[in-house]
PDB file of C-alpha atoms in Angstrom:
ATOM      1  CA  UNK R   1      -2.335  -0.033  14.025  1.00  0.00           C
ATOM      2  CA  UNK R   2      -2.514  -3.849  13.509  1.00  0.00           C
ATOM      3  CA  UNK R   3      -3.905  -6.250  11.876  1.00  0.00           C
ATOM      4  CA  UNK R   4      -4.445  -9.815  12.015  1.00  0.00           C
ATOM      5  CA  UNK R   5      -4.084 -12.545   8.819  1.00  0.00           C
ATOM      6  CA  UNK R   6      -5.147 -15.524  10.815  1.00  0.00           C
ATOM      7  CA  UNK R   7      -6.993 -17.160   7.636  1.00  0.00           C
ATOM      8  CA  UNK R   8      -6.572 -18.668   4.623  1.00  0.00           C
ATOM      9  CA  UNK R   9      -5.573 -15.675   1.493  1.00  0.00           C
ATOM     10  CA  UNK R  10      -8.635 -15.518  -0.072  1.00  0.00           C
ATOM     11  CA  UNK R  11     -10.260 -12.394  -2.426  1.00  0.00           C
ATOM     12  CA  UNK R  12     -12.491 -11.838   0.830  1.00  0.00           C
ATOM     13  CA  UNK R  13      -9.754 -11.028   3.077  1.00  0.00           C
ATOM     14  CA  UNK R  14      -7.543  -9.552   0.373  1.00  0.00           C
ATOM     15  CA  UNK R  15     -11.148  -7.213   0.505  1.00  0.00           C
ATOM     16  CA  UNK R  16     -11.135  -6.813   4.092  1.00  0.00           C
ATOM     17  CA  UNK R  17      -7.769  -6.002   4.707  1.00  0.00           C
ATOM     18  CA  UNK R  18      -7.746  -3.057   1.909  1.00  0.00           C
ATOM     19  CA  UNK R  19     -10.299  -1.422   3.355  1.00  0.00           C
ATOM     20  CA  UNK R  20      -8.679  -1.849   6.749  1.00  0.00           C
ATOM     21  CA  UNK R  21      -5.633  -0.141   5.380  1.00  0.00           C
ATOM     22  CA  UNK R  22      -7.773   2.792   3.663  1.00  0.00           C
ATOM     23  CA  UNK R  23      -6.748   6.230   4.735  1.00  0.00           C
ATOM     24  CA  UNK R  24      -4.396   4.694   7.871  1.00  0.00           C
ATOM     25  CA  UNK R  25      -1.610   6.638   9.155  1.00  0.00           C
ATOM     26  CA  UNK R  26       1.229   5.627  11.439  1.00  0.00           C
ATOM     27  CA  UNK R  27       3.012   2.489  11.947  1.00  0.00           C
ATOM     28  CA  UNK R  28       1.200  -0.859  10.634  1.00  0.00           C
ATOM     29  CA  UNK R  29       1.943  -4.166  13.085  1.00  0.00           C
ATOM     30  CA  UNK R  30       0.680  -6.924  10.640  1.00  0.00           C
ATOM     31  CA  UNK R  31       0.345 -10.131  12.676  1.00  0.00           C
ATOM     32  CA  UNK R  32       0.279 -13.407  10.651  1.00  0.00           C
ATOM     33  CA  UNK R  33      -0.495 -17.047  11.155  1.00  0.00           C
ATOM     34  CA  UNK R  34      -1.691 -18.552   7.983  1.00  0.00           C
ATOM     35  CA  UNK R  35      -0.906 -21.459   5.693  1.00  0.00           C
ATOM     36  CA  UNK R  36      -1.848 -19.312   2.480  1.00  0.00           C
ATOM     37  CA  UNK R  37      -4.228 -19.465   0.002  1.00  0.00           C
ATOM     38  CA  UNK R  38      -5.112 -17.889  -3.226  1.00  0.00           C
ATOM     39  CA  UNK R  39      -2.105 -16.540  -5.179  1.00  0.00           C
ATOM     40  CA  UNK R  40      -3.319 -13.662  -6.673  1.00  0.00           C
ATOM     41  CA  UNK R  41      -5.290 -12.317  -3.869  1.00  0.00           C
ATOM     42  CA  UNK R  42      -2.025 -12.814  -1.877  1.00  0.00           C
ATOM     43  CA  UNK R  43       0.172 -10.482  -4.773  1.00  0.00           C
ATOM     44  CA  UNK R  44      -2.873  -8.136  -3.903  1.00  0.00           C
ATOM     45  CA  UNK R  45      -2.217  -8.069  -0.127  1.00  0.00           C
ATOM     46  CA  UNK R  46       1.683  -7.913  -0.902  1.00  0.00           C
ATOM     47  CA  UNK R  47       1.369  -5.073  -2.774  1.00  0.00           C
ATOM     48  CA  UNK R  48      -0.609  -2.965  -0.626  1.00  0.00           C
ATOM     49  CA  UNK R  49       1.654  -3.850   2.260  1.00  0.00           C
ATOM     50  CA  UNK R  50       4.856  -2.759  -0.005  1.00  0.00           C
ATOM     51  CA  UNK R  51       2.843   0.081  -0.844  1.00  0.00           C
ATOM     52  CA  UNK R  52       1.519   1.441   2.397  1.00  0.00           C
ATOM     53  CA  UNK R  53       3.028   4.989   3.066  1.00  0.00           C
ATOM     54  CA  UNK R  54       4.456   4.388   6.889  1.00  0.00           C
ATOM     55  CA  UNK R  55       6.836   1.842   8.277  1.00  0.00           C
ATOM     56  CA  UNK R  56       5.411  -2.062   8.059  1.00  0.00           C
ATOM     57  CA  UNK R  57       6.229  -4.732  10.947  1.00  0.00           C
ATOM     58  CA  UNK R  58       5.280  -7.983  10.238  1.00  0.00           C
ATOM     59  CA  UNK R  59       4.844 -10.547  13.412  1.00  0.00           C
ATOM     60  CA  UNK R  60       4.927 -14.417  12.054  1.00  0.00           C
ATOM     61  CA  UNK R  61       2.984 -15.505  15.428  1.00  0.00           C
ATOM     62  CA  UNK R  62       2.706 -19.284  13.605  1.00  0.00           C
ATOM     63  CA  UNK R  63       2.658 -20.328  10.470  1.00  0.00           C
ATOM     64  CA  UNK R  64       3.747 -18.087   7.367  1.00  0.00           C
ATOM     65  CA  UNK R  65       2.742 -21.034   4.737  1.00  0.00           C
ATOM     66  CA  UNK R  66       2.849 -20.680   1.170  1.00  0.00           C
ATOM     67  CA  UNK R  67       1.325 -17.218  -0.117  1.00  0.00           C
ATOM     68  CA  UNK R  68       1.251 -15.791   3.639  1.00  0.00           C
ATOM     69  CA  UNK R  69       5.239 -16.150   3.331  1.00  0.00           C
ATOM     70  CA  UNK R  70       5.462 -14.052   0.580  1.00  0.00           C
ATOM     71  CA  UNK R  71       2.552 -11.525   2.320  1.00  0.00           C
ATOM     72  CA  UNK R  72       5.418 -11.613   4.919  1.00  0.00           C
ATOM     73  CA  UNK R  73       8.427 -10.422   2.972  1.00  0.00           C
ATOM     74  CA  UNK R  74       6.538  -7.198   2.036  1.00  0.00           C
ATOM     75  CA  UNK R  75       7.256  -6.233   5.739  1.00  0.00           C
ATOM     76  CA  UNK R  76      10.119  -3.555   6.564  1.00  0.00           C
ATOM     77  CA  UNK R  77      10.610  -5.544   9.412  1.00  0.00           C
ATOM     78  CA  UNK R  78       9.766  -9.326   9.946  1.00  0.00           C
ATOM     79  CA  UNK R  79       9.635 -10.356  13.330  1.00  0.00           C
ATOM     80  CA  UNK R  80       8.911 -14.198  13.774  1.00  0.00           C
ATOM     81  CA  UNK R  81       7.847 -16.230  17.449  1.00  0.00           C
ATOM     82  CA  UNK R  82      10.169 -18.847  18.866  1.00  0.00           C
ATOM     83  CA  UNK R  83       7.411 -21.518  17.334  1.00  0.00           C
ATOM     84  CA  UNK R  84       7.073 -19.470  14.266  1.00  0.00           C
ATOM     85  CA  UNK R  85       7.498 -21.204  10.678  1.00  0.00           C
ATOM     86  CA  UNK R  86       7.635 -20.293   7.317  1.00  0.00           C
ATOM     87  CA  UNK R  87       6.495 -22.782   4.498  1.00  0.00           C
ATOM     88  CA  UNK R  88       7.711 -22.434   0.819  1.00  0.00           C
ATOM     89  CA  UNK R  89       6.824 -24.055  -2.470  1.00  0.00           C
ATOM     90  CA  UNK R  90       5.965 -23.754  -6.053  1.00  0.00           C
ATOM     91  CA  UNK R  91       2.932 -22.490  -6.189  1.00  0.00           C
ATOM     92  CA  UNK R  92      -0.005 -25.028  -6.971  1.00  0.00           C
ATOM     93  CA  UNK R  93      -3.436 -24.837  -8.539  1.00  0.00           C
ATOM     94  CA  UNK R  94      -6.655 -27.351  -8.813  1.00  0.00           C
ATOM     95  CA  UNK R  95      -8.375 -26.684 -12.114  1.00  0.00           C
ATOM     96  CA  UNK R  96     -10.358 -28.508 -15.069  1.00  0.00           C
ATOM     97  CA  UNK R  97     -10.311 -27.690 -18.075  1.00  0.00           C
ATOM     98  CA  UNK R  98      -9.271 -29.325 -21.576  1.00  0.00           C
ATOM     99  CA  UNK R  99      -5.934 -29.350 -23.419  1.00  0.00           C
ATOM    100  CA  UNK R 100      -5.500 -25.976 -23.994  1.00  0.00           C
ATOM    101  CA  UNK R 101      -6.576 -24.681 -20.976  1.00  0.00           C
ATOM    102  CA  UNK R 102      -4.371 -26.668 -19.263  1.00  0.00           C
ATOM    103  CA  UNK R 103      -1.537 -25.509 -21.214  1.00  0.00           C
ATOM    104  CA  UNK R 104      -2.139 -21.845 -20.651  1.00  0.00           C
ATOM    105  CA  UNK R 105      -2.348 -22.906 -16.710  1.00  0.00           C
ATOM    106  CA  UNK R 106       0.790 -24.244 -16.976  1.00  0.00           C
ATOM    107  CA  UNK R 107       2.486 -20.936 -18.788  1.00  0.00           C
ATOM    108  CA  UNK R 108       0.761 -18.867 -15.932  1.00  0.00           C
ATOM    109  CA  UNK R 109       1.836 -21.030 -13.068  1.00  0.00           C
ATOM    110  CA  UNK R 110       5.622 -20.339 -14.245  1.00  0.00           C
ATOM    111  CA  UNK R 111       5.163 -16.614 -14.123  1.00  0.00           C
ATOM    112  CA  UNK R 112       4.014 -16.906 -10.735  1.00  0.00           C
ATOM    113  CA  UNK R 113       6.642 -19.216  -9.334  1.00  0.00           C
ATOM    114  CA  UNK R 114       8.961 -16.408 -11.303  1.00  0.00           C
ATOM    115  CA  UNK R 115       7.722 -13.928  -9.261  1.00  0.00           C
ATOM    116  CA  UNK R 116       7.584 -15.712  -6.377  1.00  0.00           C
ATOM    117  CA  UNK R 117      11.299 -16.037  -6.317  1.00  0.00           C
ATOM    118  CA  UNK R 118      11.770 -12.631  -7.527  1.00  0.00           C
ATOM    119  CA  UNK R 119      10.029 -11.472  -4.107  1.00  0.00           C
ATOM    120  CA  UNK R 120      12.132 -14.278  -1.731  1.00  0.00           C
ATOM    121  CA  UNK R 121      15.542 -13.604  -3.924  1.00  0.00           C
ATOM    122  CA  UNK R 122      15.190  -9.532  -2.953  1.00  0.00           C
ATOM    123  CA  UNK R 123      14.130  -9.896   0.721  1.00  0.00           C
ATOM    124  CA  UNK R 124      16.630 -12.752   1.703  1.00  0.00           C
ATOM    125  CA  UNK R 125      19.633 -11.828  -0.772  1.00  0.00           C
ATOM    126  CA  UNK R 126      19.592 -15.552  -1.498  1.00  0.00           C
ATOM    127  CA  UNK R 127      20.315 -16.507  -5.169  1.00  0.00           C
ATOM    128  CA  UNK R 128      17.543 -17.446  -7.385  1.00  0.00           C
ATOM    129  CA  UNK R 129      18.898 -21.197  -7.605  1.00  0.00           C
ATOM    130  CA  UNK R 130      19.147 -21.294  -3.848  1.00  0.00           C
ATOM    131  CA  UNK R 131      15.424 -20.319  -3.439  1.00  0.00           C
ATOM    132  CA  UNK R 132      14.176 -22.430  -6.462  1.00  0.00           C
ATOM    133  CA  UNK R 133      15.529 -25.003  -4.645  1.00  0.00           C
ATOM    134  CA  UNK R 134      13.893 -24.317  -1.009  1.00  0.00           C
ATOM    135  CA  UNK R 135      10.717 -23.973  -2.927  1.00  0.00           C
ATOM    136  CA  UNK R 136      10.948 -27.649  -5.208  1.00  0.00           C
ATOM    137  CA  UNK R 137      11.334 -29.348  -1.664  1.00  0.00           C
ATOM    138  CA  UNK R 138       8.541 -27.644  -0.240  1.00  0.00           C
ATOM    139  CA  UNK R 139      10.806 -26.425   2.836  1.00  0.00           C
ATOM    140  CA  UNK R 140       9.537 -25.857   5.990  1.00  0.00           C
ATOM    141  CA  UNK R 141      11.934 -23.196   8.019  1.00  0.00           C
ATOM    142  CA  UNK R 142      12.311 -23.519  11.814  1.00  0.00           C
ATOM    143  CA  UNK R 143      12.325 -19.521  13.649  1.00  0.00           C
ATOM    144  CA  UNK R 144      16.088 -19.764  13.233  1.00  0.00           C
ATOM    145  CA  UNK R 145      16.439 -21.280  10.030  1.00  0.00           C
ATOM    146  CA  UNK R 146      14.100 -18.356   8.902  1.00  0.00           C
ATOM    147  CA  UNK R 147      16.155 -15.942  10.412  1.00  0.00           C
ATOM    148  CA  UNK R 148      19.374 -17.680   9.316  1.00  0.00           C
ATOM    149  CA  UNK R 149      17.615 -17.811   5.499  1.00  0.00           C
ATOM    150  CA  UNK R 150      16.925 -14.263   6.045  1.00  0.00           C
ATOM    151  CA  UNK R 151      12.940 -14.734   5.774  1.00  0.00           C
ATOM    152  CA  UNK R 152      13.136 -13.034   8.804  1.00  0.00           C
ATOM    153  CA  UNK R 153      14.947 -10.505  10.329  1.00  0.00           C
ATOM    154  CA  UNK R 154      14.896 -11.867  14.645  1.00  0.00           C
ATOM    155  CA  UNK R 155      13.368 -13.996  17.071  1.00  0.00           C
ATOM    156  CA  UNK R 156      10.447 -11.842  19.034  1.00  0.00           C
ATOM    157  CA  UNK R 157       9.242 -13.197  22.437  1.00  0.00           C
ATOM    158  CA  UNK R 158       6.885 -15.992  23.473  1.00  0.00           C
ATOM    159  CA  UNK R 159       3.100 -14.642  23.364  1.00  0.00           C
ATOM    160  CA  UNK R 160       2.283 -14.917  26.759  1.00  0.00           C
ATOM    161  CA  UNK R 161      -0.841 -17.230  27.671  1.00  0.00           C
ATOM    162  CA  UNK R 162      -3.492 -15.178  30.055  1.00  0.00           C
ATOM    163  CA  UNK R 163      -6.056 -17.010  31.786  1.00  0.00           C
ATOM    164  CA  UNK R 164      -9.546 -16.235  31.868  1.00  0.00           C
TER     165      UNK R 164
END
């Protein structure tokens, strides 16, 4: 089965993804081209991939940015296009509220950040401090760099254009 994650990561995408894999059997190919999106929805997709009962192969066709890069880490194998990229950064949020509400969100963001560091670290084998430095710099990795740092296993063949 092949699933495209070619949009922003939202709760709607999470629901659609869960419905697509519900009852599925056999290997799962997930193709990613996304700038990222919602942390909570993305963590749901990440965990659904990790819980899938068969082999999962992530294909980064374009960008696996922000939360999409975290989702990519869930695959058993990660192949990145020669023109693909992976972007990592600290979690962001746009909110309004009073002082107490905003302080609470700062604490939550810290917990989200720690979770993301753990996911990247487990996949790449980098030390937590190295992962955090990449996130602090809002790093965009080329395909070669993604493989070098462990964010992908290999570089795939370029997608072939088809004339209509």
